[in-house]
Amino acid sequence: MAFYAGSASSERMRISSDGSVGIGTASPDNKLHVNSGTTNTIATFESTDATARIILKDNSGQVHLQNLGDSVIFGTSS
C-alpha cells in the first residue's frame, strides 16, 4: 500500500505486504526503514513531558536512552 501527498502524486510512505513500513523508500529493508535522502536529521521523537525515552528491548532485557533536561542517560533493565 502506498501513500501519496500533494497534487504531483509522489509517493511518501509504503507499507509492504509483510508489514514493513518505508518512509522515503519504496523497498523497506526492515520493519521500519526511513531514508531521509540528503537531509541530515532523519527523525525527531518528541515528548511534551520533562523526560523523553527510547527503549530497545529483546527477550532477555532492555536498554534505554533517556533525555532528562540537559542530560543524556543510558540505562538497562537491570
PDB file of C-alpha atoms in Angstrom:
ATOM      1  CA  MET A   1       0.000   0.000   0.000  1.00  0.00           C
ATOM      2  CA  ALA A   2       1.459   3.348  -0.976  1.00  0.00           C
ATOM      3  CA  PHE A   3       0.578   6.754   0.436  1.00  0.00           C
ATOM      4  CA  TYR A   4       0.833   9.871  -1.685  1.00  0.00           C
ATOM      5  CA  ALA A   5       0.948  13.594  -0.911  1.00  0.00           C
ATOM      6  CA  GLY A   6       0.251  16.661  -2.978  1.00  0.00           C
ATOM      7  CA  SER A   7      -1.134  17.077  -6.451  1.00  0.00           C
ATOM      8  CA  ALA A   8       2.066  15.687  -8.007  1.00  0.00           C
ATOM      9  CA  SER A   9       1.146  12.250  -6.575  1.00  0.00           C
ATOM     10  CA  SER A  10       4.649  11.467  -5.371  1.00  0.00           C
ATOM     11  CA  GLU A  11       4.858   8.510  -3.022  1.00  0.00           C
ATOM     12  CA  ARG A  12       5.702   9.429   0.591  1.00  0.00           C
ATOM     13  CA  MET A  13       5.272   6.150   2.503  1.00  0.00           C
ATOM     14  CA  ARG A  14       4.796   2.460   1.715  1.00  0.00           C
ATOM     15  CA  ILE A  15       3.547  -0.472   3.785  1.00  0.00           C
ATOM     16  CA  SER A  16       4.702  -3.704   2.177  1.00  0.00           C
ATOM     17  CA  SER A  17       2.799  -6.999   2.213  1.00  0.00           C
ATOM     18  CA  ASP A  18       4.917  -8.284   5.147  1.00  0.00           C
ATOM     19  CA  GLY A  19       4.005  -5.217   7.257  1.00  0.00           C
ATOM     20  CA  SER A  20       7.287  -3.332   6.812  1.00  0.00           C
ATOM     21  CA  VAL A  21       6.982   0.458   6.632  1.00  0.00           C
ATOM     22  CA  GLY A  22       9.136   2.529   4.312  1.00  0.00           C
ATOM     23  CA  ILE A  23       9.317   6.309   4.598  1.00  0.00           C
ATOM     24  CA  GLY A  24      11.345   7.834   1.799  1.00  0.00           C
ATOM     25  CA  THR A  25      11.848   4.377   0.272  1.00  0.00           C
ATOM     26  CA  ALA A  26       9.592   2.044  -1.700  1.00  0.00           C
ATOM     27  CA  SER A  27      11.614  -1.031  -0.621  1.00  0.00           C
ATOM     28  CA  PRO A  28      11.932  -1.147   3.187  1.00  0.00           C
ATOM     29  CA  ASP A  29      14.742  -3.438   4.413  1.00  0.00           C
ATOM     30  CA  ASN A  30      13.403  -3.659   7.996  1.00  0.00           C
ATOM     31  CA  LYS A  31      10.105  -3.300   9.860  1.00  0.00           C
ATOM     32  CA  LEU A  32      10.767   0.463   9.826  1.00  0.00           C
ATOM     33  CA  HIS A  33      13.083   1.923   7.187  1.00  0.00           C
ATOM     34  CA  VAL A  34      13.456   5.697   6.954  1.00  0.00           C
ATOM     35  CA  ASN A  35      15.523   7.250   4.168  1.00  0.00           C
ATOM     36  CA  SER A  36      15.992  10.998   4.636  1.00  0.00           C
ATOM     37  CA  GLY A  37      17.835  11.471   1.363  1.00  0.00           C
ATOM     38  CA  THR A  38      20.269  14.360   1.710  1.00  0.00           C
ATOM     39  CA  THR A  39      18.669  15.703   4.916  1.00  0.00           C
ATOM     40  CA  ASN A  40      20.942  15.147   7.934  1.00  0.00           C
ATOM     41  CA  THR A  41      18.164  14.920  10.541  1.00  0.00           C
ATOM     42  CA  ILE A  42      16.435  11.597   9.931  1.00  0.00           C
ATOM     43  CA  ALA A  43      13.801  11.616  12.662  1.00  0.00           C
ATOM     44  CA  THR A  44      12.583  13.555  15.672  1.00  0.00           C
ATOM     45  CA  PHE A  45      10.971  11.885  18.658  1.00  0.00           C
ATOM     46  CA  GLU A  46       9.360  14.452  20.952  1.00  0.00           C
ATOM     47  CA  SER A  47       7.721  14.288  24.357  1.00  0.00           C
ATOM     48  CA  THR A  48       5.757  17.174  25.842  1.00  0.00           C
ATOM     49  CA  ASP A  49       6.804  15.923  29.288  1.00  0.00           C
ATOM     50  CA  ALA A  50      10.111  16.758  31.022  1.00  0.00           C
ATOM     51  CA  THR A  51      11.590  13.367  30.071  1.00  0.00           C
ATOM     52  CA  ALA A  52      11.853  11.562  26.737  1.00  0.00           C
ATOM     53  CA  ARG A  53      12.962   7.919  26.463  1.00  0.00           C
ATOM     54  CA  ILE A  54      13.625   5.410  23.686  1.00  0.00           C
ATOM     55  CA  ILE A  55      13.605   1.742  24.724  1.00  0.00           C
ATOM     56  CA  LEU A  56      15.328  -1.121  22.873  1.00  0.00           C
ATOM     57  CA  LYS A  57      14.006  -4.460  24.089  1.00  0.00           C
ATOM     58  CA  ASP A  58      14.722  -8.132  23.393  1.00  0.00           C
ATOM     59  CA  ASN A  59      13.723 -11.380  25.126  1.00  0.00           C
ATOM     60  CA  SER A  60      16.372 -11.026  27.871  1.00  0.00           C
ATOM     61  CA  GLY A  61      16.058  -7.380  28.876  1.00  0.00           C
ATOM     62  CA  GLN A  62      16.076  -3.832  27.681  1.00  0.00           C
ATOM     63  CA  VAL A  63      18.240  -0.743  27.398  1.00  0.00           C
ATOM     64  CA  HIS A  64      17.088   2.829  27.170  1.00  0.00           C
ATOM     65  CA  LEU A  65      18.333   6.198  26.035  1.00  0.00           C
ATOM     66  CA  GLN A  66      16.757   8.988  28.022  1.00  0.00           C
ATOM     67  CA  ASN A  67      16.825  12.769  27.801  1.00  0.00           C
ATOM     68  CA  LEU A  68      16.234  14.495  31.142  1.00  0.00           C
ATOM     69  CA  GLY A  69      16.627  18.242  30.826  1.00  0.00           C
ATOM     70  CA  ASP A  70      20.154  18.810  29.509  1.00  0.00           C
ATOM     71  CA  SER A  71      21.327  15.300  30.468  1.00  0.00           C
ATOM     72  CA  VAL A  72      21.522  12.130  28.385  1.00  0.00           C
ATOM     73  CA  ILE A  73      21.126   8.917  30.396  1.00  0.00           C
ATOM     74  CA  PHE A  74      21.852   5.359  29.203  1.00  0.00           C
ATOM     75  CA  GLY A  75      20.316   2.594  31.284  1.00  0.00           C
ATOM     76  CA  THR A  76      19.425  -1.112  31.376  1.00  0.00           C
ATOM     77  CA  SER A  77      16.560  -3.138  32.789  1.00  0.00           C
ATOM     78  CA  SER A  78      18.853  -4.474  35.489  1.00  0.00           C
TER      79      SER A  78
END
